[in-house]
Tab-separated table of C-alpha atoms in Angstrom:
chain	number	residue	atom	x	y	z
A	46	MET	CA	173.761	-45.100	183.388
A	47	GLY	CA	175.979	-46.924	180.898
A	48	VAL	CA	179.171	-45.507	179.417
A	49	PRO	CA	178.633	-44.171	176.023
A	50	GLY	CA	180.276	-46.146	173.364
A	51	PRO	CA	180.606	-45.902	169.567
A	52	CYS	CA	177.272	-46.089	167.613
A	53	PRO	CA	176.867	-47.295	164.130
A	54	GLY	CA	177.131	-44.592	161.411
A	55	SER	CA	176.293	-44.466	157.754
A	56	ALA	CA	178.731	-45.819	155.201
A	57	GLY	CA	181.626	-43.482	154.688
A	58	ARG	CA	181.139	-41.713	158.000
A	59	GLN	CA	182.967	-41.953	161.335
A	60	PRO	CA	180.996	-43.580	164.036
A	61	ALA	CA	179.495	-40.946	166.434
A	62	PRO	CA	179.730	-41.330	170.182
A	63	VAL	CA	176.754	-43.160	171.653
A	64	PRO	CA	174.695	-40.676	173.697
A	65	ASP	CA	173.852	-41.371	177.264
A	66	ARG	CA	170.330	-41.615	178.588
A	67	GLU	CA	169.954	-37.930	179.570
A	68	GLU	CA	171.074	-36.892	176.051
A	69	VAL	CA	168.512	-39.232	174.475
A	70	ASP	CA	165.712	-37.848	176.593
A	71	ARG	CA	166.536	-34.304	175.772
A	72	ALA	CA	166.760	-34.996	172.115
A	73	LEU	CA	163.410	-36.735	172.230
A	74	ALA	CA	161.932	-33.860	174.039
A	75	ARG	CA	163.385	-31.428	171.457
A	76	LEU	CA	162.179	-33.592	168.540
A	77	GLY	CA	158.687	-33.814	170.168
A	78	ALA	CA	158.315	-30.058	170.359
A	79	GLU	CA	159.643	-29.741	166.731
A	80	TYR	CA	157.149	-32.478	165.706
A	81	GLU	CA	154.256	-30.310	167.253
A	82	ALA	CA	155.537	-27.107	165.532
A	83	ILE	CA	155.767	-28.947	162.190
A	84	GLU	CA	152.392	-30.542	162.432
A	85	THR	CA	150.753	-27.256	163.379
A	86	SER	CA	152.348	-25.565	160.367
A	87	LEU	CA	151.257	-28.253	157.906
A	88	LEU	CA	147.724	-28.213	159.195
A	89	ALA	CA	147.652	-24.429	158.869
A	90	LEU	CA	148.926	-24.742	155.328
A	91	GLN	CA	146.285	-27.299	154.672
A	92	ASP	CA	143.557	-24.901	155.927
A	93	HIS	CA	144.965	-21.723	154.390
A	94	ALA	CA	142.207	-19.751	152.536
A	95	GLY	CA	144.657	-19.000	149.598
A	96	ARG	CA	145.278	-22.837	149.158
A	97	ARG	CA	141.517	-23.543	149.069
A	98	LEU	CA	141.162	-20.821	146.267
A	99	LEU	CA	144.021	-22.261	144.370
A	100	GLU	CA	142.513	-25.716	144.619
A	101	GLY	CA	139.399	-24.293	143.045
A	102	GLY	CA	140.812	-24.590	139.577
A	103	GLY	CA	140.487	-22.279	136.693
A	104	LEU	CA	144.124	-21.198	136.939
A	105	SER	CA	146.287	-20.074	134.068
A	106	GLY	CA	149.730	-18.840	133.213
A	107	THR	CA	152.374	-18.364	135.909
A	108	THR	CA	150.007	-19.435	138.712
A	109	LYS	CA	149.077	-22.550	137.228
A	110	GLU	CA	152.681	-23.558	136.684
A	111	ARG	CA	153.706	-22.563	140.104
A	112	TRP	CA	150.723	-24.130	141.850
A	113	ALA	CA	151.240	-27.442	140.172
A	114	ALA	CA	154.754	-27.398	141.402
A	115	ALA	CA	153.534	-26.431	144.934
A	116	GLU	CA	151.012	-29.228	144.943
A	117	ARG	CA	153.689	-31.796	144.211
A	118	SER	CA	155.916	-30.087	147.005
A	119	ILE	CA	153.078	-30.501	149.510
A	120	THR	CA	152.580	-34.118	148.685
A	121	VAL	CA	156.299	-34.775	149.178
A	122	LEU	CA	156.108	-32.646	152.377
A	123	TRP	CA	153.470	-34.888	153.869
A	124	SER	CA	155.318	-37.934	152.818
A	125	LEU	CA	158.538	-36.679	154.609
A	126	PHE	CA	156.495	-35.792	157.618
A	127	ASP	CA	155.065	-39.374	157.738
A	128	THR	CA	158.638	-40.653	157.586
A	129	TYR	CA	159.496	-38.164	160.299
A	130	THR	CA	156.613	-39.191	162.535
A	131	ALA	CA	157.395	-42.923	162.051
A	132	ALA	CA	160.932	-42.437	163.161
A	133	LEU	CA	160.038	-40.360	166.149
A	134	THR	CA	157.410	-42.809	167.071
A	135	ALA	CA	159.952	-45.806	166.841
A	136	ALA	CA	162.488	-43.843	168.928
A	137	ARG	CA	159.744	-43.053	171.608
A	138	GLU	CA	158.726	-46.810	171.832
A	139	LEU	CA	162.371	-47.969	172.043
A	140	ARG	CA	162.953	-45.587	174.761
A	141	ALA	CA	159.913	-46.657	176.674
A	142	ARG	CA	161.023	-50.226	176.945
A	143	ARG	CA	163.281	-49.685	179.925
A	144	ARG	CA	163.746	-47.038	182.540
A	145	TRP	CA	167.488	-47.490	182.097
A	146	PRO	CA	168.270	-48.286	178.463
A	147	SER	CA	171.065	-50.827	177.695
A	148	PRO	CA	174.001	-49.901	175.580
A	149	ASP	CA	172.319	-51.653	172.511
A	150	ASP	CA	169.187	-49.573	173.142
A	151	LEU	CA	171.302	-46.392	173.316
A	152	ALA	CA	173.115	-47.430	170.054
A	153	GLU	CA	169.864	-48.092	168.283
A	154	LEU	CA	168.338	-44.757	169.587
A	155	SER	CA	171.404	-42.838	168.534
A	156	GLU	CA	170.959	-44.338	164.949
A	157	LEU	CA	167.296	-43.311	164.900
A	158	LEU	CA	167.913	-39.796	166.357
A	159	TYR	CA	171.209	-38.831	164.568
A	160	GLY	CA	171.859	-41.430	161.923
A	161	SER	CA	170.953	-41.267	158.151
A	162	GLY	CA	169.151	-44.424	158.022
A	163	LEU	CA	165.660	-43.054	157.277
A	164	THR	CA	164.479	-44.037	153.802
A	165	VAL	CA	161.974	-42.063	151.736
A	166	SER	CA	160.465	-42.704	148.324
A	167	GLY	CA	162.421	-41.754	145.164
A	168	GLU	CA	159.911	-38.957	144.350
A	169	ALA	CA	160.325	-37.423	147.807
A	170	ALA	CA	164.099	-37.672	147.573
A	171	ASP	CA	164.170	-35.950	144.213
A	172	ASP	CA	161.429	-33.319	144.694
A	173	GLY	CA	162.517	-32.588	148.078
A	174	ALA	CA	165.892	-31.363	147.235
A	175	VAL	CA	166.464	-27.982	148.820
A	176	ASP	CA	170.117	-27.452	147.966
A	177	GLY	CA	173.324	-29.179	147.185
A	178	ALA	CA	173.877	-30.075	150.878
A	179	VAL	CA	171.412	-33.085	150.488
A	180	ASP	CA	172.295	-34.231	146.975
A	181	GLY	CA	173.606	-37.715	146.399
A	182	LEU	CA	171.991	-39.310	149.604
A	183	GLU	CA	169.955	-41.695	147.533
A	184	GLY	CA	166.800	-41.344	149.539
A	185	ARG	CA	168.367	-41.878	152.988
A	186	PHE	CA	168.287	-39.169	155.492
A	187	SER	CA	168.569	-38.072	159.162
A	188	LEU	CA	165.794	-36.499	161.094
A	189	GLU	CA	167.765	-33.181	160.847
A	190	GLU	CA	168.006	-33.576	157.079
A	191	LEU	CA	164.246	-34.360	156.947
A	192	VAL	CA	163.433	-31.202	158.890
A	193	ALA	CA	165.612	-29.070	156.689
A	194	ARG	CA	163.974	-30.579	153.497
A	195	MET	CA	160.555	-30.035	154.942
A	196	ASN	CA	161.356	-26.453	155.754
A	197	GLY	CA	162.463	-25.705	152.245
A	198	LEU	CA	159.369	-27.423	150.701
A	199	TYR	CA	157.058	-25.591	153.268
A	200	ALA	CA	158.562	-22.263	152.450
A	201	ARG	CA	158.197	-22.636	148.783
A	202	SER	CA	154.681	-23.837	148.921
A	203	LEU	CA	153.668	-21.211	151.384
A	204	ASP	CA	155.224	-18.428	149.166
A	205	VAL	CA	153.067	-19.365	146.341
A	206	ILE	CA	149.823	-19.615	148.573
A	207	VAL	CA	150.538	-16.352	150.466
A	208	ALA	CA	151.441	-14.422	147.283
A	209	ALA	CA	148.272	-15.590	145.450
A	210	ASP	CA	146.142	-14.844	148.494
A	211	ALA	CA	147.569	-11.300	148.870
A	212	VAL	CA	146.818	-10.571	145.258
A	213	TRP	CA	143.263	-11.890	145.566
A	214	SER	CA	142.684	-10.050	148.791
A	215	THR	CA	143.788	-6.750	147.259
A	216	LEU	CA	143.012	-6.360	143.581
A	217	PRO	CA	139.530	-8.000	142.880
A	218	ALA	CA	137.953	-5.791	145.762
A	219	ARG	CA	139.609	-2.616	144.395
A	220	ILE	CA	138.660	-3.372	140.836
A	221	ASP	CA	135.084	-4.073	141.967
A	222	LEU	CA	134.961	-0.656	143.780
A	223	LEU	CA	136.324	1.121	140.694
A	224	SER	CA	133.853	-0.790	138.503
A	225	ALA	CA	130.985	0.467	140.698
A	226	GLU	CA	132.423	4.016	140.293
A	227	LEU	CA	132.697	3.492	136.585
A	228	ARG	CA	129.010	2.503	136.373
A	229	ARG	CA	127.948	5.685	138.161
A	230	THR	CA	130.194	7.715	135.868
A	231	ARG	CA	128.709	6.029	132.735
A	232	SER	CA	125.226	6.769	133.932
A	233	LEU	CA	126.111	10.397	134.652
A	234	ALA	CA	127.851	10.727	131.217
A	235	HIS	CA	124.725	9.356	129.481
A	236	SER	CA	122.575	11.902	131.128
A	237	VAL	CA	124.657	14.793	129.590
A	238	GLY	CA	124.994	13.088	126.200
A	239	VAL	CA	128.585	11.791	126.635
A	240	ARG	CA	128.189	8.578	124.679
A	241	PRO	CA	130.737	6.353	122.656
A	242	GLY	CA	131.235	7.760	119.179
A	243	ALA	CA	129.697	10.959	120.192
A	244	HIS	CA	132.280	12.261	122.645
A	245	PRO	CA	135.923	11.231	123.335
A	246	ALA	CA	135.152	10.758	127.016
A	247	GLY	CA	132.517	8.223	126.019
A	248	ASP	CA	135.114	6.368	124.027
A	249	ASP	CA	137.401	6.421	126.929
A	250	LEU	CA	134.728	5.015	129.296
A	251	GLU	CA	134.268	2.126	126.974
A	252	ARG	CA	137.989	1.353	126.935
A	253	ILE	CA	138.162	1.611	130.700
A	254	THR	CA	135.228	-0.797	131.084
A	255	ASP	CA	136.831	-3.495	128.847
A	256	GLU	CA	140.166	-2.984	130.644
A	257	LEU	CA	138.661	-3.533	134.104
A	258	ALA	CA	136.838	-6.640	132.856
A	259	ARG	CA	140.019	-8.025	131.342
A	260	LEU	CA	142.050	-7.127	134.416
A	261	ARG	CA	139.564	-8.827	136.793
A	262	ASP	CA	139.534	-12.071	134.832
A	263	ARG	CA	143.335	-12.039	134.559
A	264	VAL	CA	143.793	-11.465	138.354
A	265	ILE	CA	141.456	-14.227	139.312
A	266	ALA	CA	142.959	-16.800	136.854
A	267	ASP	CA	146.630	-15.716	137.335
A	268	PRO	CA	147.170	-13.853	140.539
A	269	LEU	CA	150.888	-14.465	140.566
A	270	ALA	CA	151.291	-12.442	137.293
A	271	PHE	CA	150.528	-9.544	139.491
A	272	TRP	CA	152.983	-10.241	142.221
A	273	VAL	CA	156.283	-8.211	142.728
A	274	SER	CA	158.804	-10.039	144.875
A	275	SER	CA	160.502	-8.085	147.528
A	276	SER	CA	163.608	-6.203	146.284
A	277	THR	CA	165.249	-6.667	149.689
A	278	GLY	CA	166.186	-10.333	148.955
A	279	SER	CA	164.082	-11.486	151.880
A	280	SER	CA	163.404	-15.195	151.875
A	281	ALA	CA	160.406	-14.977	154.090
A	282	PRO	CA	157.260	-16.535	152.314
A	283	GLY	CA	155.166	-13.779	150.696
A	284	GLY	CA	157.981	-11.311	150.679
A	285	GLY	CA	156.688	-8.759	148.185
A	286	ARG	CA	153.520	-6.817	147.037
A	287	PRO	CA	150.675	-6.945	144.589
A	288	ASP	CA	151.369	-5.145	141.306
A	289	THR	CA	148.656	-2.454	140.897
A	290	GLY	CA	150.142	-0.836	137.966
A	291	ARG	CA	147.340	-1.669	135.458
A	292	TYR	CA	144.647	-0.840	138.164
A	293	ASP	CA	146.292	2.493	138.923
A	294	ARG	CA	146.297	3.548	135.231
A	295	ALA	CA	142.643	2.652	134.894
A	296	ALA	CA	141.773	4.555	138.003
A	297	ARG	CA	143.621	7.672	136.673
A	298	ALA	CA	141.943	7.430	133.350
A	299	LEU	CA	138.543	7.217	134.950
A	300	GLU	CA	139.343	10.290	137.063
A	301	ASP	CA	140.298	12.181	133.946
A	302	VAL	CA	136.859	11.159	132.365
A	303	ARG	CA	135.064	12.213	135.594
A	304	ARG	CA	136.541	15.587	135.533
A	305	GLU	CA	135.639	16.016	131.958
A	306	ILE	CA	131.993	15.123	132.727
A	307	GLU	CA	131.896	17.468	135.623
A	308	ALA	CA	133.004	20.220	133.204
A	309	VAL	CA	130.044	19.324	130.933
A	310	LEU	CA	127.763	19.330	133.976
A	311	ASP	CA	128.924	22.822	134.857
A	312	VAL	CA	128.060	23.860	131.193
A	313	ARG	CA	124.552	22.308	131.606
A	314	GLN	CA	123.879	24.151	134.875
A	315	ASP	CA	125.268	27.467	133.541
A	316	ALA	CA	124.250	27.265	129.924
A	317	GLU	CA	121.277	29.602	130.061
A	318	ARG	CA	123.136	32.322	131.856
A	319	ARG	CA	126.141	32.007	129.424
A	320	LEU	CA	123.879	32.167	126.309
A	321	MET	CA	121.996	35.291	127.634
A	322	ALA	CA	125.360	36.890	128.380
A	323	LEU	CA	126.562	36.009	124.843
A	324	ARG	CA	123.331	37.557	123.242
A	325	ASP	CA	123.840	40.673	125.290
A	326	VAL	CA	127.509	41.125	124.198
A	327	LEU	CA	126.462	40.640	120.489
A	328	SER	CA	123.574	42.974	120.969
A	329	ARG	CA	125.865	45.610	122.365
A	330	ALA	CA	128.223	45.120	119.462
A	331	ASP	CA	125.395	45.541	116.958
A	332	ARG	CA	124.126	48.592	118.615
A	333	THR	CA	127.686	50.042	118.522
A	334	LEU	CA	128.066	49.276	114.819
A	335	THR	CA	124.692	50.859	114.089
A	336	GLU	CA	125.855	53.885	115.857
A	337	ALA	CA	129.012	53.915	113.910
A	338	ARG	CA	127.268	53.623	110.524
A	339	GLN	CA	125.006	56.569	111.577
A	340	ALA	CA	128.011	58.547	112.754
A	341	ARG	CA	129.670	57.818	109.409
A	342	GLY	CA	126.769	59.282	107.545
A	343	GLU	CA	126.847	62.324	109.615
A	344	VAL	CA	130.571	62.754	109.266
A	345	LEU	CA	130.270	62.358	105.473
A	346	ALA	CA	127.599	64.972	105.394
A	347	LYS	CA	129.192	67.460	107.851
A	348	ILE	CA	132.950	67.082	107.292
A	349	ALA	CA	134.645	67.788	103.991
A	350	ALA	CA	137.844	66.265	102.719
A	351	SER	CA	138.133	63.603	105.431
A	352	GLU	CA	138.928	59.897	105.305
A	353	VAL	CA	136.181	58.033	107.043
A	354	PRO	CA	136.705	54.277	107.410
A	355	ALA	CA	133.849	52.044	106.284
A	356	VAL	CA	131.761	50.222	109.082
A	357	SER	CA	131.059	46.403	108.618
A	358	GLY	CA	127.770	44.777	109.472
A	359	PRO	CA	127.029	42.264	112.243
A	360	SER	CA	128.944	38.905	112.175
A	361	THR	CA	126.723	36.511	110.501
A	362	ALA	CA	128.871	33.635	111.427
A	363	LEU	CA	128.723	34.432	115.188
A	364	TYR	CA	124.900	34.547	115.008
A	365	GLU	CA	124.808	31.256	113.164
A	366	GLN	CA	127.048	29.663	115.954
A	367	LEU	CA	124.883	31.195	118.655
A	368	ALA	CA	121.780	29.607	117.132
A	369	ALA	CA	123.578	26.367	116.922
A	370	ALA	CA	124.520	26.726	120.596
A	371	ALA	CA	120.857	27.297	121.608
A	372	GLU	CA	119.960	24.160	119.470
A	373	TYR	CA	122.521	22.122	121.476
A	374	ARG	CA	121.060	23.299	124.652
A	375	ARG	CA	117.597	22.461	123.571
A	376	ARG	CA	118.635	18.991	122.643
A	377	ALA	CA	120.696	18.541	125.818
A	378	GLN	CA	123.868	17.986	123.767
A	379	TRP	CA	126.006	19.435	126.610
A	380	HIS	CA	129.188	17.870	125.350
A	381	ARG	CA	128.886	19.750	122.033
A	382	LEU	CA	127.813	22.944	123.735
A	383	SER	CA	130.766	23.150	126.085
A	384	PRO	CA	133.533	23.854	123.488
A	385	LEU	CA	131.269	25.945	121.389
A	386	LEU	CA	130.315	28.346	124.290
A	387	GLU	CA	134.059	28.854	125.092
A	388	SER	CA	134.793	29.774	121.640
A	389	LEU	CA	131.797	32.000	121.265
A	390	GLU	CA	132.501	33.920	124.423
A	391	GLU	CA	135.996	34.736	123.384
A	392	ARG	CA	134.873	35.849	119.764
A	393	ALA	CA	131.848	37.866	121.080
A	394	GLU	CA	134.222	39.929	123.271
A	395	GLU	CA	136.517	40.370	120.234
A	396	GLU	CA	133.395	41.572	118.154
A	397	LEU	CA	132.376	44.053	120.699
A	398	HIS	CA	135.871	45.349	120.902
A	399	ARG	CA	136.029	45.738	117.104
A	400	ALA	CA	132.750	47.590	117.117
A	401	ARG	CA	133.935	50.085	119.669
A	402	GLU	CA	137.169	50.731	117.676
A	403	SER	CA	135.121	51.263	114.605
A	404	LEU	CA	132.951	53.831	116.375
A	405	THR	CA	136.078	55.680	117.607
A	406	ALA	CA	137.652	55.806	114.154
A	407	VAL	CA	134.441	57.009	112.422
A	408	THR	CA	133.651	59.789	114.987
A	409	ALA	CA	137.211	61.044	115.167
A	410	PRO	CA	136.535	64.057	112.744
A	411	LEU	CA	133.562	65.062	114.764
A	412	ALA	CA	135.637	65.078	117.852
A	413	VAL	CA	138.242	67.297	116.178
A	414	ARG	CA	135.457	69.763	115.091
A	415	ALA	CA	134.151	69.805	118.580
A	416	GLU	CA	137.600	70.543	120.031
A	417	LEU	CA	138.089	73.453	117.624
A	418	ARG	CA	134.671	74.893	118.351
A	419	GLY	CA	135.408	74.664	122.105
A	420	ARG	CA	138.889	76.387	121.505
A	421	LEU	CA	137.330	79.258	119.482
A	422	ASP	CA	134.716	80.024	122.124
A	423	ALA	CA	137.323	79.907	124.838
A	424	TYR	CA	139.461	82.585	123.164
A	425	LYS	CA	136.320	84.730	122.443
A	426	ALA	CA	135.568	84.525	126.111
A	427	LYS	CA	139.139	85.687	126.963
A	428	ALA	CA	138.915	88.593	124.649
A	429	ALA	CA	135.556	89.633	126.159
A	430	ARG	CA	137.084	89.556	129.751
A	431	HIS	CA	139.540	92.161	128.568
A	432	GLY	CA	136.880	94.320	126.822
A	433	MET	CA	138.338	93.512	123.423
A	434	ALA	CA	135.479	91.417	122.049
A	435	GLY	CA	134.547	94.375	119.722
A	436	ASP	CA	137.873	94.737	118.083
A	437	PRO	CA	137.312	94.805	114.262
A	438	LEU	CA	140.193	92.272	113.676
A	439	LEU	CA	138.939	89.913	116.110
A	440	LEU	CA	135.329	90.149	115.028
A	441	GLU	CA	136.374	89.494	111.429
A	442	ARG	CA	138.514	86.463	112.227
A	443	TYR	CA	136.027	84.979	114.721
A	444	ASP	CA	133.224	85.223	112.245
A	445	ALA	CA	135.465	83.509	109.555
A	446	ALA	CA	136.373	80.624	111.863
A	447	ARG	CA	132.815	80.246	113.131
A	448	ARG	CA	131.391	80.043	109.652
A	449	MET	CA	133.791	77.347	108.768
A	450	LEU	CA	133.090	75.390	111.964
A	451	TRP	CA	129.304	75.682	111.880
A	452	SER	CA	128.924	75.063	108.118
A	453	ALA	CA	128.357	71.746	106.401
A	454	PRO	CA	130.510	70.276	105.070
A	455	CYS	CA	133.180	71.505	107.319
A	456	ASP	CA	136.752	71.732	105.966
A	457	LEU	CA	138.674	70.741	109.208
A	458	ARG	CA	142.073	71.877	107.759
A	459	ALA	CA	140.811	75.284	106.835
A	460	ALA	CA	138.731	75.559	110.050
A	461	GLU	CA	141.887	74.807	112.073
A	462	GLN	CA	143.797	77.445	110.313
A	463	ALA	CA	141.066	79.955	110.888
A	464	VAL	CA	140.980	79.078	114.683
A	465	TRP	CA	144.767	79.449	114.828
A	466	ARG	CA	144.592	82.925	113.088
A	467	TYR	CA	141.975	83.998	115.623
A	468	GLN	CA	144.171	82.770	118.480
A	469	GLN	CA	147.125	84.734	117.054
A	470	ALA	CA	145.035	87.977	116.540
A	471	THR	CA	143.785	87.674	120.097
A	472	ALA	CA	147.258	87.296	121.477
A	473	GLU	CA	148.460	90.351	119.511
A	474	VAL	CA	145.493	92.564	120.711
A	475	LEU	CA	145.971	91.605	124.310
A	476	VAL	CA	149.752	92.219	124.439
A	477	PRO	CA	149.429	95.972	124.988
A	478	GLU	CA	146.667	95.454	127.469
A	479	GLN	CA	148.726	93.080	129.544
A	480	ALA	CA	151.704	95.466	129.453
A	481	GLU	CA	149.599	98.264	130.713
A	482	HIS	CA	147.699	96.349	133.527
A	483	GLY	CA	150.346	93.653	134.267
A	484	PRO	CA	150.363	89.908	133.492
A	485	GLU	CA	147.055	88.226	133.398
A	486	GLU	CA	146.112	85.204	135.390
A	487	PRO	CA	145.770	82.025	133.258
A	488	ALA	CA	142.462	81.493	131.695
A	489	ARG	CA	140.061	79.260	133.615
A	490	ASP	CA	137.926	77.990	130.895
A	491	GLY	CA	138.849	74.451	131.671
A	492	ARG	CA	140.941	74.001	128.570
A	493	GLY	CA	143.840	76.391	129.002
A	494	GLU	CA	145.513	78.319	126.312
A	495	GLN	CA	146.290	76.575	123.160
């Protein structure tokens, strides 16, 4: 082996020591492995499915601009690789001349392997700039510098391809699935009368349909507009994720519409039962009001000097709305029937409650008269148990109270006074009796003493 001596260097650089044979062989082996790796990566980049899609054309916006730059970078990349290949081939041929290379051979090999004597085109030198470390070299590079430049170009190009492919692999398929769900929802909506212009959910379906169509066209033409770079600062190609914001909003809007249509479907399936229940509630309210009107006539005839509230008739508006609900059901206008039924059910219950309150208010004087009659009979029975029913005072006051309570019209205020006087007379008559025989057990007439 020859003694390593100085080897030629680039202008302005100190000559580097000339490597020996073993160093040259190790460098060639390393560069050969590096060459295989670079070639494999370039061929994989060439055959990448995302690249074939990008080359299909029809791009716009951000993707069009970035892919044009990436195509230029790939062209430069192959040019640099050709230069790298030629330099490595020349070094291998030079090394293969002799088993034991001469000092001149070693010096020439050192320049090929470590020197900056490799010339590339001006376009490759300009477009290939990765960072400031290689600026100002005027198109002359070392193999190491060529590899650094190729790595930068490869990473930038692959980043565009991987990002576009990730968006195309994610969003169009999801949009197509959502569009299929949208078509099923539209069909179901039409079956229950939910159509644009007739129901808000129908208008929402139209907007979602337009949005999905626009979204799919935009995703196909400009996938990189839907790419969010990684927030971790990773420099790895494809570091990020597809932006699904617009898709997610459309999916949520469609879910809201689907729930609205399900509510309308529930109305359709349950409409007859709810309509029958409404008719029953309104019928009970009418019967109660009829009973209240009859009771009012009876009160006016039988009770004197009493304030009896007026009784209104059935609610015409409710019956008109009930007829409209039945018509909606007949015409399968479920989207109109749904809110009307909810309103009617609430108002029908209010109508029945009002009718019952009216009946209670009208019959209050009759209830008072009945209570006074019961009290009068209870005290008469009490006097009879003590053998005092024939007492002249009790007979007189009982007859007076009874005439008032069983005559028409009945003066409730006078009748109440008469019953009270009979109670007082009974109490006075029974006091000596109780003093003679001891205290009496409380009356068991179910009412108690008043």
